[in-house]
Amino acid sequence: MSEQQTATTSLPRPDQSPWQVRDSRKTRNLVLASVLPAIVSAAIALGMNIDATIAMLLIFVPLQLVSAGFVGYRIFGRKGIADASLVIFTIFFSALVGVLLFSVLFSVITEGAKAISPQFFLQNNVYITSTTSLEYGGVGHAVLGTFIIVGLTTLVTVPLGIALAVYLTETPSKARGAVRTLVQAMSGLPSVVAGLFVYAALISTGFTKYAGWLGSLALIPLMLPTITRVAEEALRLVPVELRNGALALGAPSYRAFFQVTLPAAKSGIITAVLLGIARIIGETAPLLLTVNYANNTVLNPLESMAALPTYIYQNLDSANDTSLQRAWGAALVVLIFVGIIFTAARLATRPKTAKQKVDKNV
Amino acid sequence: MSSVSESSKPVPAKRKLAAKPHLVQDKVFFGVARAAAVGAVGIVGLILAYLLFMSWETLAKQGFNFIFGSQWTAADPENMIFQIGPMLWGSLLIAFNGVILAVPMAIAAAYFIEFLATSRIAKIATTVVDLLAAIPSIVIGLWGVGVFTPVAAHWAELLNQNLGFLPLFKNEAGSFVGSPFIAGWIVAVMIVPIITSVTREIFSQLDRDVINAATALGASRSSTFMKVILPTSSGGIVGGVLLGLGRALGETVAIFFVLNLSFEINWVDVIEGRGGSIASMIVAFFGAATPEEVKALIAAGLVLFVITLLINWLAAVIVAKAQPWRK
Amino acid sequence: MSDLSNAANLSTIEAHLRSEDVNVWFGERHVLRDVSLTFPVNQVTALIGPSGCGKSTFLRTLNRMHELIPSAGFAGRILLDGEDIYEPGVDPTNVRLKIGMVFQKPNPFPTMSIKENVLSGLKLSGRRGYDATEIVETSLRRASIWNEVKDRLGDPATSLSGGQQQRLCIARSLAMNPEVILMDEPCSALDPGSTRRIEETIEELSETMTIVIVTHNMQQAQRVSHQTAFFLAEDGNPGGVVEFGKTEDVFNNPIDLRTNDYVNGHFG
Ligand SMILES: Nc1ncnc2c1ncn2[C@@H]1O[C@H](COP(=O)(O)OP(=O)(O)O)[C@@H](O)[C@H]1O
Ligand SMILES: [Mg+2]
């Protein structure tokens, strides 16, 4: 695998793949076509004291288009001009995506790092006002709250989603299409509406007060479509021959499922659970409407609790320098969790594909 | 000589094949699966029914003005007026704004990943886009408040200074913060990954032979893109854009922090510091809302849900049409 | 003369499994018409015919795998030792315990080791109190693969070659000790060496069990089978049996012209 890749990068590929620019002369030309305009426009911008954004859009990009078009013309003739513009535009907009993401990650990491310290993970928000120094207080209570709220949702939704996936893949029912459509329709439910539903039905009616379990309840319809869709895909990927092989041995359907189909779909199911968690872990609006906040450490889901997203919201809302710093810290913590889930999902799918590759070679 | 087709015997009647499992465990197994289906359908039905039920009073009382009017007062219990015109229009304006900004970025990123980048860079770029999709919206909102708003406000100011003669870039209040333009950017950051991954998938399913044949015939990269790649994948891209639009409409907290909510309708002055968003309005109002007001908020949520459903449904139909190999 | 006369000769032998006027539909499409065949004890029956004529479909009706396809329709009777396996009270899983099946493509369970694969049927049908070591060894020996895998029983089944995987699937079926084994083109995905070994296995197994094998390979049918049924579906019509009799007769003195054409490679 990696051998192949190095081969691709070091050898010029033949015509088979005209899409990949690898010719060193071409690369050099591209560099010339973009470095030169960059220097020129930077010089103009600095020399004439023009706004950087305007310099970028009105000097650098047109200059680059001209120079790249010129290079393209020299190599490919007339059609080279259009090609060069296409490449320039593609790279410009792709780079914009990259810059935006980089900006998000960079600011969360650098700003968040200022707030993070061991105490930030361990302490809660009691006695913390918007002016309290960052040396006190933390997100310990919010981390625990998020674990409990998301955990409760997961506990209910994962079995429900997998059972639904079983219904959609293993039963001959004629209603499957309708059920699938209806469940996937939930993925269009705005999360704030899910929260509002629980709020209106259970809180504003006076049935109960803000509580962690209500948050879990509001998150269920948001998590269910993801888990069901990914789990169904995973079960569908199990070759029908395996299931038939089990049934032909005289297995009842439930054993064929639990001993053959499910183990074969294991990594896909794990991915389904992880993606489901990733889907809801940062949800804020539903929790605002159903759980509210707590500054102390609450482990009882029958009461108001803290959660990471609402902690960020709360600190962002009070719009003060230290509380903003706390919000960044909590955002970093959320991103770390998301990153862990993300990596775990990748790992869950990787060993299997690696094994399959080995199997093919045998 | 007897033959297969000449048989004169009548065709026997079909027999009933075992429809139900024999074993108790199997009955339980399938029973649980069916119960899950019934349960899920029940949840969905319950949510819809409840939203409808709760909205009914408001919708009946306010009539069409609920959608088209621009007033919201719960002060006078005799004459409460709930109208979401500016919020509904604001949600749409921000979503369109976001889509317009996101589409070029998404198509470029997809084209870059599929056709320009080496396989290793393509892999990294794909991961980056997936990662962007996984960032919770509250974090984007935080970034929007702390980092992006000043930058985008500066862009808006430049637009106003240089293109202010266009009605679109008018700004009378002098403040460039809290505008639909900024909210649109925030939403764009959130929907770029969705549109990119749908577009990328469509691109990757294109017939490479056709593309290579076009190049072999001397077509340039750009004419292949305009004449082969875009036309064949346009259906799928439109589907992806609609999916993004659905997501954009439901976005709440990120917009809540960067947008200045106003019940004075803002038609197209995107860089003016006031706008609307149904989702943000719900967050802003629910805490102090009277029971009637809560019902009105629910009706607003229902309107948002129905629009999102229609858009998602349209997107699903279009994507399925554009990707027949998926079925 | 009708082909029924050959079948009459055969029916003097003790019938183990027997199909009576089997008809099959997929949805509204009638794909098999009035198939009546007799499978005597410890005999190998080959089902031949051009592809798409319904051989696999017929084979699947013999152990009720057919009904797993949602649109499946069925009429007629399948008698195992004189009892109709499609009677309402019969549990299809019990039928499949007695009538094992080997598929065209080897399908060992990828999440299990070689040993676990052999024992999988016992586990899957909820049996207890068996001597695992012994069953593993005898099953693998009967499927003539013991010597190749005895030192690596814990390896994943997917680490075996295609031919070995297919023999493992046969061993997996044998571990259940079925009375009948159905094989659907078991060698079509295998190299000549593996094919040879499986044919030898079939010959040995036929001493103790009834075997029905679908094959596209005329030589294979002649080498391993005692009797042969030739299936044919003529354009648009449901498939059916054109000729059924002793293998030598079907191949050397076919009664029907179409059989003659087919076994001599003129079509299909
Ligand atoms: N699952 C199915 N659904 C619908 N039609 C099927 C299915 N399986 C097989 N058929 C049809 O039944 C006929 C017989 O198929 P098959 O038994 O597989 O033929 P053979 O094994 O002789 O090649 C074919 O026309 C095929 O198209
Ligand atoms: Mg077949």
XYZ file of C-alpha atoms in Angstrom, chain A residues 125-126 141-142 145 149 203 209-212 284-298 300 303-318, chain B residues 138 253 256-257 283-284 286-287:
51
model
C -18.168 26.246 38.220
C -19.326 26.953 41.774
C -18.955 19.072 36.179
C -19.773 19.704 32.511
C -22.848 15.947 32.810
C -26.703 12.905 29.308
C -41.585 21.453 31.350
C -38.576 20.846 35.991
C -35.394 21.111 33.945
C -33.530 17.799 34.192
C -30.702 15.857 32.597
C -26.541 22.841 22.516
C -30.021 24.115 21.792
C -31.911 20.981 22.912
C -30.033 20.990 26.216
C -30.641 24.703 26.762
C -34.350 24.118 26.479
C -34.529 20.986 28.606
C -31.602 20.796 31.030
C -30.583 24.389 31.634
C -27.266 24.792 33.483
C -25.762 23.841 36.776
C -22.625 25.276 38.249
C -22.071 22.526 40.751
C -21.374 18.903 40.006
C -24.703 17.133 39.554
C -28.466 12.954 39.243
C -32.032 17.454 38.104
C -30.550 20.251 36.083
C -27.020 19.392 35.074
C -24.061 20.979 33.386
C -22.900 19.902 29.942
C -19.990 21.045 27.805
C -22.026 22.710 25.039
C -24.235 24.588 27.481
C -21.139 25.554 29.481
C -19.734 27.157 26.352
C -23.074 28.842 25.703
C -23.273 30.152 29.252
C -19.767 31.612 29.134
C -20.200 32.995 25.668
C -23.420 34.626 26.747
C -21.795 36.552 29.563
C -21.466 25.832 19.274
C -26.738 28.470 18.486
C -27.816 33.041 17.786
C -24.477 34.522 18.775
C -33.696 29.998 21.911
C -33.999 33.707 22.583
C -38.531 30.375 25.195
C -37.242 31.216 28.669
